[in-house]
PDB file of C-alpha atoms in Angstrom:
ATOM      1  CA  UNK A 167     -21.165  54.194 -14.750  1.00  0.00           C
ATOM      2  CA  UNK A 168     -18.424  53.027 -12.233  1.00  0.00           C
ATOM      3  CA  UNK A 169     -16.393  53.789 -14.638  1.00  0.00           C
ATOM      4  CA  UNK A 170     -17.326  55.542 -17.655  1.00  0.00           C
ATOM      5  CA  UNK A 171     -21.114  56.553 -19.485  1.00  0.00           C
ATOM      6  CA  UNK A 172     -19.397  56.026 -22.870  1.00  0.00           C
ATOM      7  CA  UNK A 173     -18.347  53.045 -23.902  1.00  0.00           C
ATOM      8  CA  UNK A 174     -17.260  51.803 -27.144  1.00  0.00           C
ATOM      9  CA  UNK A 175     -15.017  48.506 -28.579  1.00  0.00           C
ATOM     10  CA  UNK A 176     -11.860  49.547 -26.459  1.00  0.00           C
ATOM     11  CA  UNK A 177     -13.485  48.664 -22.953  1.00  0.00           C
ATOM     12  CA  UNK A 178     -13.814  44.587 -24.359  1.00  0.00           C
ATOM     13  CA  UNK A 179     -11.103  44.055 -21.830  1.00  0.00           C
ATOM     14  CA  UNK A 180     -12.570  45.673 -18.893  1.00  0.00           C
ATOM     15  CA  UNK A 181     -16.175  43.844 -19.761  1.00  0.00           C
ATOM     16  CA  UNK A 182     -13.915  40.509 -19.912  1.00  0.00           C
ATOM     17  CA  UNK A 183     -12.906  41.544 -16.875  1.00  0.00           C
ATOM     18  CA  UNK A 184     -16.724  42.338 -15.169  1.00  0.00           C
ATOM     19  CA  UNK A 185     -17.453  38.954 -16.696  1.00  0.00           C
ATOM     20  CA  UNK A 186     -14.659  36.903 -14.705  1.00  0.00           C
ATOM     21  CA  UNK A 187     -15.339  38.634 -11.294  1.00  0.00           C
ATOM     22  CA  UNK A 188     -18.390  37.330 -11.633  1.00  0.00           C
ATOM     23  CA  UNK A 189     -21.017  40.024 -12.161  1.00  0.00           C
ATOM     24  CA  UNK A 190     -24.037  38.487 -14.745  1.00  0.00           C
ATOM     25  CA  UNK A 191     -24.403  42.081 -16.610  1.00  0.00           C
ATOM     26  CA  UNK A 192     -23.773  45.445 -17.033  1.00  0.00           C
ATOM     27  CA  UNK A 193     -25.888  48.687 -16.332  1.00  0.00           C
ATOM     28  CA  UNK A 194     -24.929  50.705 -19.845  1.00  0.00           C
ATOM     29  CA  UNK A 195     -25.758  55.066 -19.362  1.00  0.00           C
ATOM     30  CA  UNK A 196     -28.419  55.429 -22.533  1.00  0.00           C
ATOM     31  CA  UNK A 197     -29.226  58.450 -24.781  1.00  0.00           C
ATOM     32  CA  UNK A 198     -29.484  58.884 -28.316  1.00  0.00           C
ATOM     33  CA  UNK A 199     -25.719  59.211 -28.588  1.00  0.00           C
ATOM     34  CA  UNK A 200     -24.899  56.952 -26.267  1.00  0.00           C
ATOM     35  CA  UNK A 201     -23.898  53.758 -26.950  1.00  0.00           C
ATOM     36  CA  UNK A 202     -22.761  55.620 -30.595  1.00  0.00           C
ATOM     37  CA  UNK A 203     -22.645  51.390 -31.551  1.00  0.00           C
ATOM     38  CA  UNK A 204     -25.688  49.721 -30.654  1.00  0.00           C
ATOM     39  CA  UNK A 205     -24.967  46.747 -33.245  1.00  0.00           C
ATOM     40  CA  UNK A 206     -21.179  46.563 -32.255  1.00  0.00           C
ATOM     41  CA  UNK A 207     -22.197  46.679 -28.343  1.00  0.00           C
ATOM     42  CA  UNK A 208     -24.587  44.162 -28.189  1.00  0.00           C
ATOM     43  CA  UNK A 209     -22.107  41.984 -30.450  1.00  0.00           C
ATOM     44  CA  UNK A 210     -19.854  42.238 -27.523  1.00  0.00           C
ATOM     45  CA  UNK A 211     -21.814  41.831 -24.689  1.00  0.00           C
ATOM     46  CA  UNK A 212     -23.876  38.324 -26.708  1.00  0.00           C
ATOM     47  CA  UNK A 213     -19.629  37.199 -26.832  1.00  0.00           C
ATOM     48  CA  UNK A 214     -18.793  38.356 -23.987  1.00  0.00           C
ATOM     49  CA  UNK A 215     -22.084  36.421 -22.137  1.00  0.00           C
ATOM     50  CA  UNK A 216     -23.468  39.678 -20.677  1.00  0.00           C
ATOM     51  CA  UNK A 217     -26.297  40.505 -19.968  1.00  0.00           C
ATOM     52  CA  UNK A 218     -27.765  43.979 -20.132  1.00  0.00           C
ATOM     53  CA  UNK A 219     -29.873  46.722 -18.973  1.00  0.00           C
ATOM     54  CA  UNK A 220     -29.903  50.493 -19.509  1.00  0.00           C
ATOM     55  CA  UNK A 221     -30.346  53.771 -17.180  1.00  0.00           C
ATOM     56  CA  UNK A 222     -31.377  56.937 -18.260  1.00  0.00           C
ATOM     57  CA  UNK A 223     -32.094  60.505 -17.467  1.00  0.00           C
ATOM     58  CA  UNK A 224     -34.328  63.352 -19.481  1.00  0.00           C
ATOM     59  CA  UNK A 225     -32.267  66.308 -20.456  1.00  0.00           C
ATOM     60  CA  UNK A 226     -33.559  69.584 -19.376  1.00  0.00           C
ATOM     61  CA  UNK A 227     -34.596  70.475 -23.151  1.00  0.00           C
ATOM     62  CA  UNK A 228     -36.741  67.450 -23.301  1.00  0.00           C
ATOM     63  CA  UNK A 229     -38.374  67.864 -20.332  1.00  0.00           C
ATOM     64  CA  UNK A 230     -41.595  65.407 -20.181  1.00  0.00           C
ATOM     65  CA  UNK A 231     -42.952  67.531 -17.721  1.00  0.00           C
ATOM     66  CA  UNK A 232     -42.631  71.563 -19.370  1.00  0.00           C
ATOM     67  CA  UNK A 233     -45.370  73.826 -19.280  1.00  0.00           C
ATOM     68  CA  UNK A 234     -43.733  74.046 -22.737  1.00  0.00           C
ATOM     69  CA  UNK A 235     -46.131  71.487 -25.135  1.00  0.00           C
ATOM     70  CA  UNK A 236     -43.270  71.560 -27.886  1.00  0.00           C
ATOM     71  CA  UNK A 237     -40.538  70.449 -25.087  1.00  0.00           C
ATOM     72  CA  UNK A 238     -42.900  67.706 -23.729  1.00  0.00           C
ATOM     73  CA  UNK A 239     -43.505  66.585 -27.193  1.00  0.00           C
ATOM     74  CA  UNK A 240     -39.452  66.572 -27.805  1.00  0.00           C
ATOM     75  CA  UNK A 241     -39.241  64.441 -23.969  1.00  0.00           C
ATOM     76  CA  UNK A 242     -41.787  61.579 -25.749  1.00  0.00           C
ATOM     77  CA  UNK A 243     -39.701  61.411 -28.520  1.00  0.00           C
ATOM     78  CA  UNK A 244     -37.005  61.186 -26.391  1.00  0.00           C
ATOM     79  CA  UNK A 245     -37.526  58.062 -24.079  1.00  0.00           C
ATOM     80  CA  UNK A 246     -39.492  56.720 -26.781  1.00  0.00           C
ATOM     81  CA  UNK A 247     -36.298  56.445 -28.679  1.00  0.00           C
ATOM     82  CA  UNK A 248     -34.388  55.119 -25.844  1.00  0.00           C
ATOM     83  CA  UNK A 249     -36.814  52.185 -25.633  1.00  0.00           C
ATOM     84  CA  UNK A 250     -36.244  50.846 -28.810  1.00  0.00           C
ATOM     85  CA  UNK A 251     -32.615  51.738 -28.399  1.00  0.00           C
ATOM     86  CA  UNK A 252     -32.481  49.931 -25.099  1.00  0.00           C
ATOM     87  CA  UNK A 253     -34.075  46.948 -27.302  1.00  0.00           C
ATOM     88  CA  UNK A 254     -31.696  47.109 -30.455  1.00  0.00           C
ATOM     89  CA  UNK A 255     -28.998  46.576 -27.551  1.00  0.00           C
ATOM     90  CA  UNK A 256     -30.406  43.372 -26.323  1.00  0.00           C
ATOM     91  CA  UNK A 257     -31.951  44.768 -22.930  1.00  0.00           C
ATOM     92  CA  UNK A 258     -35.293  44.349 -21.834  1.00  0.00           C
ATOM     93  CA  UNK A 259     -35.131  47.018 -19.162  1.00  0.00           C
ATOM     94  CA  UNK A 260     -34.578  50.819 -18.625  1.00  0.00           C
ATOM     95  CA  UNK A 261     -34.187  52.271 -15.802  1.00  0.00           C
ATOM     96  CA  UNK A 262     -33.841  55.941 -13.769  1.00  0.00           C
ATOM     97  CA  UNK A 263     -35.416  59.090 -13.752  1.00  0.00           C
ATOM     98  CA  UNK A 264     -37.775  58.837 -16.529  1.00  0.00           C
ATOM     99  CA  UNK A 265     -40.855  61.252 -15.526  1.00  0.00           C
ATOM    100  CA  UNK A 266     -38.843  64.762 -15.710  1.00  0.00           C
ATOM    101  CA  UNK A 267     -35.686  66.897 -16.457  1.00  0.00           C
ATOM    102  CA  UNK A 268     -32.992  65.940 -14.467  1.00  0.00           C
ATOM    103  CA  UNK A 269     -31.681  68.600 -12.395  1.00  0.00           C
ATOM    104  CA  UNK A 270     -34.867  70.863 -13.100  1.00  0.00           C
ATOM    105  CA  UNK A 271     -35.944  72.989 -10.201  1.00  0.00           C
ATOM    106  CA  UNK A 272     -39.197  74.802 -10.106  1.00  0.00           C
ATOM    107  CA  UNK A 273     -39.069  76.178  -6.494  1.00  0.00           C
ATOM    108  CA  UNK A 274     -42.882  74.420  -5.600  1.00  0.00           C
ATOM    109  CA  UNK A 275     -44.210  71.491  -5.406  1.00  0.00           C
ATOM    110  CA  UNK A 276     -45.414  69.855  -8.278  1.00  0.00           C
ATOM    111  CA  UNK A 277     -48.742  70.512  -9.976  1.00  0.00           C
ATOM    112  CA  UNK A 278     -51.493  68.242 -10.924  1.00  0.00           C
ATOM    113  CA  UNK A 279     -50.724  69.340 -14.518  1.00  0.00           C
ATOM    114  CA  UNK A 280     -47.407  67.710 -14.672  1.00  0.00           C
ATOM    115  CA  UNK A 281     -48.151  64.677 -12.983  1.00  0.00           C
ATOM    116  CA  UNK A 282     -50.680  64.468 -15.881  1.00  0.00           C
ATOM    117  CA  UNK A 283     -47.849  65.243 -18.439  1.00  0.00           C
ATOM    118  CA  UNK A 284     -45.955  62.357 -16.933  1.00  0.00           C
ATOM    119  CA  UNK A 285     -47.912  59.930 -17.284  1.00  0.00           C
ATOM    120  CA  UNK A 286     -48.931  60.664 -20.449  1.00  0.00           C
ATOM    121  CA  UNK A 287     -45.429  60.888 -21.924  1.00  0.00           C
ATOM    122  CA  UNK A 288     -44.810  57.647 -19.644  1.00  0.00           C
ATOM    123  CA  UNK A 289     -47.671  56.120 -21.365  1.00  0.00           C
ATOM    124  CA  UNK A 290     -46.609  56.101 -24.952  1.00  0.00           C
ATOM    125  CA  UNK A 291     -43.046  55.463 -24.124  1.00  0.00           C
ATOM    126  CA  UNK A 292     -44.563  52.286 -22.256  1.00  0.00           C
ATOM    127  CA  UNK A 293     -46.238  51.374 -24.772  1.00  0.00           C
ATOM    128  CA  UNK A 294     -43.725  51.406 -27.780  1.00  0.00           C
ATOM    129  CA  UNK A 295     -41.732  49.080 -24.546  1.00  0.00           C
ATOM    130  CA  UNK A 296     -44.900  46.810 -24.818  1.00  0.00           C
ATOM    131  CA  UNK A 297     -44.183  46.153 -28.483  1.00  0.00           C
ATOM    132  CA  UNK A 298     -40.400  45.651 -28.294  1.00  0.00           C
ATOM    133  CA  UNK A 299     -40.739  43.188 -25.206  1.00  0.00           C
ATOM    134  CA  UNK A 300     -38.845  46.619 -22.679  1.00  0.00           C
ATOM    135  CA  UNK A 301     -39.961  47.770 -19.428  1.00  0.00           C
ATOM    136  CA  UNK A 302     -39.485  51.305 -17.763  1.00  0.00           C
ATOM    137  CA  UNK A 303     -38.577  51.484 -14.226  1.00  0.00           C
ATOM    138  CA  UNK A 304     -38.779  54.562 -12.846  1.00  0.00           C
ATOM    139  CA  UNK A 305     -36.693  56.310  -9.951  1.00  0.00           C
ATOM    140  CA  UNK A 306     -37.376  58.664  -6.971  1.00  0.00           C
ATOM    141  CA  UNK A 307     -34.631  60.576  -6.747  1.00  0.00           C
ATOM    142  CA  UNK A 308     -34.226  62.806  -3.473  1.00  0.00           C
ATOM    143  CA  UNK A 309     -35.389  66.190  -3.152  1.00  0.00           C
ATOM    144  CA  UNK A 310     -32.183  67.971  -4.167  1.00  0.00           C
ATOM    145  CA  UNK A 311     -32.270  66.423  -7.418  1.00  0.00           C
ATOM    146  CA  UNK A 312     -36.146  66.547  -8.302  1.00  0.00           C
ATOM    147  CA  UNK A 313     -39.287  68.165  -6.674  1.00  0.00           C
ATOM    148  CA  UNK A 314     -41.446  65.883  -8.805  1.00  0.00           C
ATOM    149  CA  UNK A 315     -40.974  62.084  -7.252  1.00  0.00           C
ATOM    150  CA  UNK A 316     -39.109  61.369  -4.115  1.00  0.00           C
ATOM    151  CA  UNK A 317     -40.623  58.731  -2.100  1.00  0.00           C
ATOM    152  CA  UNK A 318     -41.309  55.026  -2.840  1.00  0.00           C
ATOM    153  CA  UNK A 319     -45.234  55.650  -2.464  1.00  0.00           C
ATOM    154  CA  UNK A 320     -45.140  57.994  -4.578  1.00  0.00           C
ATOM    155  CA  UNK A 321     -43.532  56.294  -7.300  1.00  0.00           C
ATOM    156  CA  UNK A 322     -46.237  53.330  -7.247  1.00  0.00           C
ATOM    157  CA  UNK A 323     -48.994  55.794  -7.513  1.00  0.00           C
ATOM    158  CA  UNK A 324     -47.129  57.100 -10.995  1.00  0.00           C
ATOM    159  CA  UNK A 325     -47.114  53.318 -11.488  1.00  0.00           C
ATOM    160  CA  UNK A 326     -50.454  53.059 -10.931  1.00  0.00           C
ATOM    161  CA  UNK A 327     -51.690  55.710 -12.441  1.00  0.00           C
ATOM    162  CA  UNK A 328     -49.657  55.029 -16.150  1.00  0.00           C
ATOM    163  CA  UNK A 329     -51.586  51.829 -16.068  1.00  0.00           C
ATOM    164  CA  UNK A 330     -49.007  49.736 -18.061  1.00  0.00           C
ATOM    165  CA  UNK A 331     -47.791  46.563 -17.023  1.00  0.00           C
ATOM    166  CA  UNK A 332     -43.975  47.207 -18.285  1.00  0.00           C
ATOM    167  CA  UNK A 333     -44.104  50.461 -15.708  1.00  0.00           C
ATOM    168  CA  UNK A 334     -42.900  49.377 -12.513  1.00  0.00           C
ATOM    169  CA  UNK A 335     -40.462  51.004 -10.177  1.00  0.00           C
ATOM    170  CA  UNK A 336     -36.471  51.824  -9.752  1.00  0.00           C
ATOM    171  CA  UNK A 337     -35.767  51.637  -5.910  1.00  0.00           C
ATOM    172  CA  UNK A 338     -31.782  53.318  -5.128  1.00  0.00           C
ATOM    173  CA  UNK A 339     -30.491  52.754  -1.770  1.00  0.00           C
ATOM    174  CA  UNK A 340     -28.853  55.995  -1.934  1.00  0.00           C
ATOM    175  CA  UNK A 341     -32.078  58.062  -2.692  1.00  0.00           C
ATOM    176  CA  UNK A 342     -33.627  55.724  -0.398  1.00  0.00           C
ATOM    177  CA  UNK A 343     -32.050  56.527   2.793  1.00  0.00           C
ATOM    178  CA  UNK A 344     -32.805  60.297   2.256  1.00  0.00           C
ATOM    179  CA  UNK A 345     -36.159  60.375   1.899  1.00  0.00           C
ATOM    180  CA  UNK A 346     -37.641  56.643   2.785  1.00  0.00           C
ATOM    181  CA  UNK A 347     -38.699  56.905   7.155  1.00  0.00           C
ATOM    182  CA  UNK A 348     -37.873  53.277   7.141  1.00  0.00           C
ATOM    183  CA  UNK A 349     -36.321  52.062   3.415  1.00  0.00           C
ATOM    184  CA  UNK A 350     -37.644  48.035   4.628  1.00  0.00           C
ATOM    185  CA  UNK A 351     -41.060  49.002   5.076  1.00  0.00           C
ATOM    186  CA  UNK A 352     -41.129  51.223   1.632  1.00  0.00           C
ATOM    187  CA  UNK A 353     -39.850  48.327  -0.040  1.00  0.00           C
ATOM    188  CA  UNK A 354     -42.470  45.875   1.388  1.00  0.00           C
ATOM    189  CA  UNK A 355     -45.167  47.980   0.905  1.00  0.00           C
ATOM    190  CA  UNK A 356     -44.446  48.350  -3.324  1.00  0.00           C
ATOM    191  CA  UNK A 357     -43.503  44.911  -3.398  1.00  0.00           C
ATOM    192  CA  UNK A 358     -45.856  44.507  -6.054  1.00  0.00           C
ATOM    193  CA  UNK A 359     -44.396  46.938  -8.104  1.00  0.00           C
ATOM    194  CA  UNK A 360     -40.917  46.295  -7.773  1.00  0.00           C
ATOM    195  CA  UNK A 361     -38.650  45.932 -10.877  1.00  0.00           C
ATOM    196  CA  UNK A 362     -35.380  47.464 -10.255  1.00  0.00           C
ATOM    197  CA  UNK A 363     -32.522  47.913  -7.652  1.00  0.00           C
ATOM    198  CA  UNK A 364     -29.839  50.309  -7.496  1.00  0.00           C
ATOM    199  CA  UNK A 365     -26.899  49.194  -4.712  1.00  0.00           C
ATOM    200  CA  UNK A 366     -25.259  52.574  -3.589  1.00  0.00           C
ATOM    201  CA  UNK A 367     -23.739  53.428  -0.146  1.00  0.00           C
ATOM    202  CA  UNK A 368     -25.342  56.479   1.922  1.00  0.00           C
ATOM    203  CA  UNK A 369     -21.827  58.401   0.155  1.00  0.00           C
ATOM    204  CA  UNK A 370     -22.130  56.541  -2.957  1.00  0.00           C
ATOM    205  CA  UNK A 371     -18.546  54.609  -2.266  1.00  0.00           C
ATOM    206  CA  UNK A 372     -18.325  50.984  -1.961  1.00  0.00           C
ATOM    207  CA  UNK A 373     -21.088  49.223  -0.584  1.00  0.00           C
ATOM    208  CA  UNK A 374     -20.476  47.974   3.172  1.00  0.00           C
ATOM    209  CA  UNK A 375     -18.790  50.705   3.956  1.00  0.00           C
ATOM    210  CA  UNK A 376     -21.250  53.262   5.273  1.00  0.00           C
ATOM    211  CA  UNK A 377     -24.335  53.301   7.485  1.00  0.00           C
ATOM    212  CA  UNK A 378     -27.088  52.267   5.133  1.00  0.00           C
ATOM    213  CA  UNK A 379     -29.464  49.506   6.882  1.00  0.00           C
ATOM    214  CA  UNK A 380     -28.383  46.599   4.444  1.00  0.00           C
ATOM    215  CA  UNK A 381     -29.198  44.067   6.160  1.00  0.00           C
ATOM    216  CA  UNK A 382     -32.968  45.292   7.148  1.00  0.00           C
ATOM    217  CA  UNK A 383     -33.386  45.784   3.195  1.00  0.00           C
ATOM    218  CA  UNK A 384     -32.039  43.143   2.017  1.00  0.00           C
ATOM    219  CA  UNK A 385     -34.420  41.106   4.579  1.00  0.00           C
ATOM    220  CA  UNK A 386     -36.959  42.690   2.889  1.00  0.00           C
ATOM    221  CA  UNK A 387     -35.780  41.891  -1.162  1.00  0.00           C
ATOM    222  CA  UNK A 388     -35.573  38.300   0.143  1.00  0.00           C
ATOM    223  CA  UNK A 389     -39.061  38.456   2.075  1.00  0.00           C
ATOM    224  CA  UNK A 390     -41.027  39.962  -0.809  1.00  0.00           C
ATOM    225  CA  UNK A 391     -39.391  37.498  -3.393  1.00  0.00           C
ATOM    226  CA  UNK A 392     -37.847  39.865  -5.279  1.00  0.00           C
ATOM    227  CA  UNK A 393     -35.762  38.168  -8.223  1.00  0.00           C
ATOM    228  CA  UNK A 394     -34.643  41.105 -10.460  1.00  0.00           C
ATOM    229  CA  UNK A 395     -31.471  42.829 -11.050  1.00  0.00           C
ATOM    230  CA  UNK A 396     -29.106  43.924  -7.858  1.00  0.00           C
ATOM    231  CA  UNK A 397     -27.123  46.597 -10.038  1.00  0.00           C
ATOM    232  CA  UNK A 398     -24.125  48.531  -8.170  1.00  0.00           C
ATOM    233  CA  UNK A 399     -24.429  52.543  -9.058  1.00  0.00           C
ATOM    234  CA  UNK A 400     -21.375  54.459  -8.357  1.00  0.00           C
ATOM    235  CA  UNK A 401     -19.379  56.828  -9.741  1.00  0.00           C
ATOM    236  CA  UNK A 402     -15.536  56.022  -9.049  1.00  0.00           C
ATOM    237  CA  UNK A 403     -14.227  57.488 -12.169  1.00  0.00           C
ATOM    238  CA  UNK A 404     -16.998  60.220 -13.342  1.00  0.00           C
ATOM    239  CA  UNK A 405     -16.515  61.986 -16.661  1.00  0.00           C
ATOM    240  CA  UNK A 406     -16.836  65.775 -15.859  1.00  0.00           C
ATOM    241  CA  UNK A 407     -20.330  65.942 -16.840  1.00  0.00           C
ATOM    242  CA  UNK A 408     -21.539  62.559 -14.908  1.00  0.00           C
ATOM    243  CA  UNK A 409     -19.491  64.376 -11.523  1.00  0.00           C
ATOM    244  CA  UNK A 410     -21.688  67.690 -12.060  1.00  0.00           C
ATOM    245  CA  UNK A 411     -24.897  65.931 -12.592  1.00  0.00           C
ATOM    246  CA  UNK A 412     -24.305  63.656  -9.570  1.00  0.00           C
ATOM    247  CA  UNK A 413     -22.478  66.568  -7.497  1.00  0.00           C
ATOM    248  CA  UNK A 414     -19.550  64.304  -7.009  1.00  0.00           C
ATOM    249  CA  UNK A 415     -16.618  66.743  -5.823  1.00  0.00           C
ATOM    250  CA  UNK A 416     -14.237  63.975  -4.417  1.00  0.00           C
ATOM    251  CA  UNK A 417     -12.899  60.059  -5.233  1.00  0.00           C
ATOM    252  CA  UNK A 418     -15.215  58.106  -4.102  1.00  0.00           C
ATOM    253  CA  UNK A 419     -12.963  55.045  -4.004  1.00  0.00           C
ATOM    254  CA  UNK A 420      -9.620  54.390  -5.432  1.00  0.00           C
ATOM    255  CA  UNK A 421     -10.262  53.018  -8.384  1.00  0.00           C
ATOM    256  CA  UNK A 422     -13.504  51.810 -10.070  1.00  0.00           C
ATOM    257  CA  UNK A 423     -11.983  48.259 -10.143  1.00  0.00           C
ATOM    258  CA  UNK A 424     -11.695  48.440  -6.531  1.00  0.00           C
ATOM    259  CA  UNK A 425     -15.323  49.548  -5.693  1.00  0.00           C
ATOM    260  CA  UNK A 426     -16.870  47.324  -8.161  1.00  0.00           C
ATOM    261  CA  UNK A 427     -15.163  44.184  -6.453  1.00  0.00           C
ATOM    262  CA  UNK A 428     -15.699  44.835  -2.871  1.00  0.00           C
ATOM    263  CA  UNK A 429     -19.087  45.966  -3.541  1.00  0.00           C
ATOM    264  CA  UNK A 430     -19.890  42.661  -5.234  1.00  0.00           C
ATOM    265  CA  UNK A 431     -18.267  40.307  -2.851  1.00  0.00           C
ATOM    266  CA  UNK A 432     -20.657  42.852  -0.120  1.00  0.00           C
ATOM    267  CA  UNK A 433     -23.129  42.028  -1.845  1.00  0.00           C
ATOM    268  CA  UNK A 434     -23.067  38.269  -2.358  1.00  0.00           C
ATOM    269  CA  UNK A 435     -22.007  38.032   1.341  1.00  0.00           C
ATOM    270  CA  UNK A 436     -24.723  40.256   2.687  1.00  0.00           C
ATOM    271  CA  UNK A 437     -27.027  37.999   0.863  1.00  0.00           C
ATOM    272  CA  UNK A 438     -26.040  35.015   1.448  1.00  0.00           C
ATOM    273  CA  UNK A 439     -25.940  35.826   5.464  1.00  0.00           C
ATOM    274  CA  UNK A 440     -29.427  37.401   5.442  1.00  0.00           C
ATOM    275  CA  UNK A 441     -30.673  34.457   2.862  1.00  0.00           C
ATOM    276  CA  UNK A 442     -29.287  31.218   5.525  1.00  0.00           C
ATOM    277  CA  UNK A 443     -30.170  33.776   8.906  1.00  0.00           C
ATOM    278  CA  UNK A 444     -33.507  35.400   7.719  1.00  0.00           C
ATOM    279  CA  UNK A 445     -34.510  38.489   9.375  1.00  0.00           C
ATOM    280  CA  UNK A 446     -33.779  38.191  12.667  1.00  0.00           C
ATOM    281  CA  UNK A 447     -30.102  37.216  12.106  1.00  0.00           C
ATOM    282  CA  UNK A 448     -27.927  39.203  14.989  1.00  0.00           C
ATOM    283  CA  UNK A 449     -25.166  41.008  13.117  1.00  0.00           C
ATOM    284  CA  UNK A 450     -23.799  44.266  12.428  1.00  0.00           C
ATOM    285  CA  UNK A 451     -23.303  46.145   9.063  1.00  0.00           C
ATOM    286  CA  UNK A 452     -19.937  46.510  10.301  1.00  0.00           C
ATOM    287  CA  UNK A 453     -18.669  42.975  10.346  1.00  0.00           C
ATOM    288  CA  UNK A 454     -20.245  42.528   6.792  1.00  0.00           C
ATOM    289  CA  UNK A 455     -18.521  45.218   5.622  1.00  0.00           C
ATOM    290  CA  UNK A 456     -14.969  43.858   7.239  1.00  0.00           C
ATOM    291  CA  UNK A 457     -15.372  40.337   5.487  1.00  0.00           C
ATOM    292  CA  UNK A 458     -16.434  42.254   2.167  1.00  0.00           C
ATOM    293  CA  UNK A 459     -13.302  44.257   2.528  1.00  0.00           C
ATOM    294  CA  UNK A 460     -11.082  41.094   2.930  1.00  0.00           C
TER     295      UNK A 460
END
């Protein structure tokens, strides 16, 4: 989504270039429309030696967690769907805000009924995911975006309470530093339930470049053994819907090019410092930044 949620045969050369850089994968946006060529994707990707996984978000009119038992039935459907899509494409993982509309606003708090909706709907969706060999990983977004999950805890007691073992959790950096008191300490304490990172800056631009504690979580990652993807989520080059759903109102970098390169050469810096220093290593997220810019 750095640079585009659809993509289709004529981005080969800018997955040739992803490849070469150096990145192992790509993070593909999922719906039922999206990819529109599953079989020709996948094609590319196995020539291209990609790897894959797949984000996701419930539309409002599929909304897993509607007082509405038609809608909820239409949000199953839904994510069910995307798992075996996300399989037919090769991945074995989907990822983001899986549990409820995006962008739905209810003016409360949640209610005991729809955290019962969720994991129901989460349940059979899992559970197709068991059969096709695809785990769910889901996000908690902060509170401007949902009411329903917003905090790391929170997220493991969904987790928990789906009972599944291809149910684990999303954790974003950017969502992170909203809501998490101390993002390290959230991380340690799910590290159980771990199964996906998101890499985005505190403005979503290229990583290294703001004032999000990388080095304390990346301490962390390396301290709880965590061996799963490290995906960059940005939005340099947002199609007019993507920039409305993620209320981006500005460039967020020059180029999507630009942002995917220094974020990766961040992130392989950042942890190969914290890796060879451990914790205590004395630096600043400053000078990390400077040699990722270089």
């Amino acid at each position: 989504m750095v640079w585009t949620t659809r993509i289709g045969e004529e981005h080969r050369p800018l997955l040739s270039r992803i490849r070469e850089w150096g990145f192992d994968g790509v993070e593909l946006f999922l719906s039922l429309d999206e990819p529109e060529n599953i079989r020709g994707i996948k094609k590319m990707l196995d020539e291209l030696e990609l790897e894959r996984t797949t984000c996701s978000v419930i539309p409002r009119e599929v909304n897993l967690i509607s007082r509405d038992p038609t809608i909820r039935a239409r949000g199953v459907e839904f994510l069910t769907k995307c798992v075996e899509r996300t399989s037919d494409l090769g991945a074995g993982l989907i990822c983001g805000p899986l549990y409820a509309g995006l962008g739905v606003m209810t003016g409360r708090r949640r209610t005991e009924e729809e955290w019962q909706w969720a994991i129901e709907g989460l349940r059979i969706a899992a559970r197709r995911g068991r059969e096709l060999g695809v785990t769910l990983c889901v996000e908690p977004l902060n509170r401007f975006e949902t009411y329903f999950l917003n905090t790391l805890e929170d997220a493991a007691r969904l987790v928990h309470a789906v009972g599944e073992p291809n149910v684990r959790i999303h954790f974003d950096t950017f969502h992170a530093n909203i809501e998490e008191r101390h993002p390290p300490d959230a991380l340690r304490a799910v590290a159980m339930d771990l199964g996906h990172v998101h890499i985005s800056e505190n403005d979503r631009g290229v990583p290294g470049t703001g004032h999000i504690d990388w080095i304390g979580q990346f301490s962390a990652l390396i301290e709880i053994g965590y061996d799963g993807w490290l995906t960059i989520e940005s939005f340099a080059e947002p199609e007019p819907e993507l920039a409305a759903a993620a209320a981006i109102w500005r460039d967020l970098a020059p180029s999507g090019d630009e942002l995917a390169l220094r974020g990766l050469q961040f992130v392989k810096d950042l942890h190969r410092s914290v890796a060879s220093h451990g914790e205590p290593y004395d630096t600043s997220l400053q000078k990390l930044g400077s040699g990722a810019e270089r």
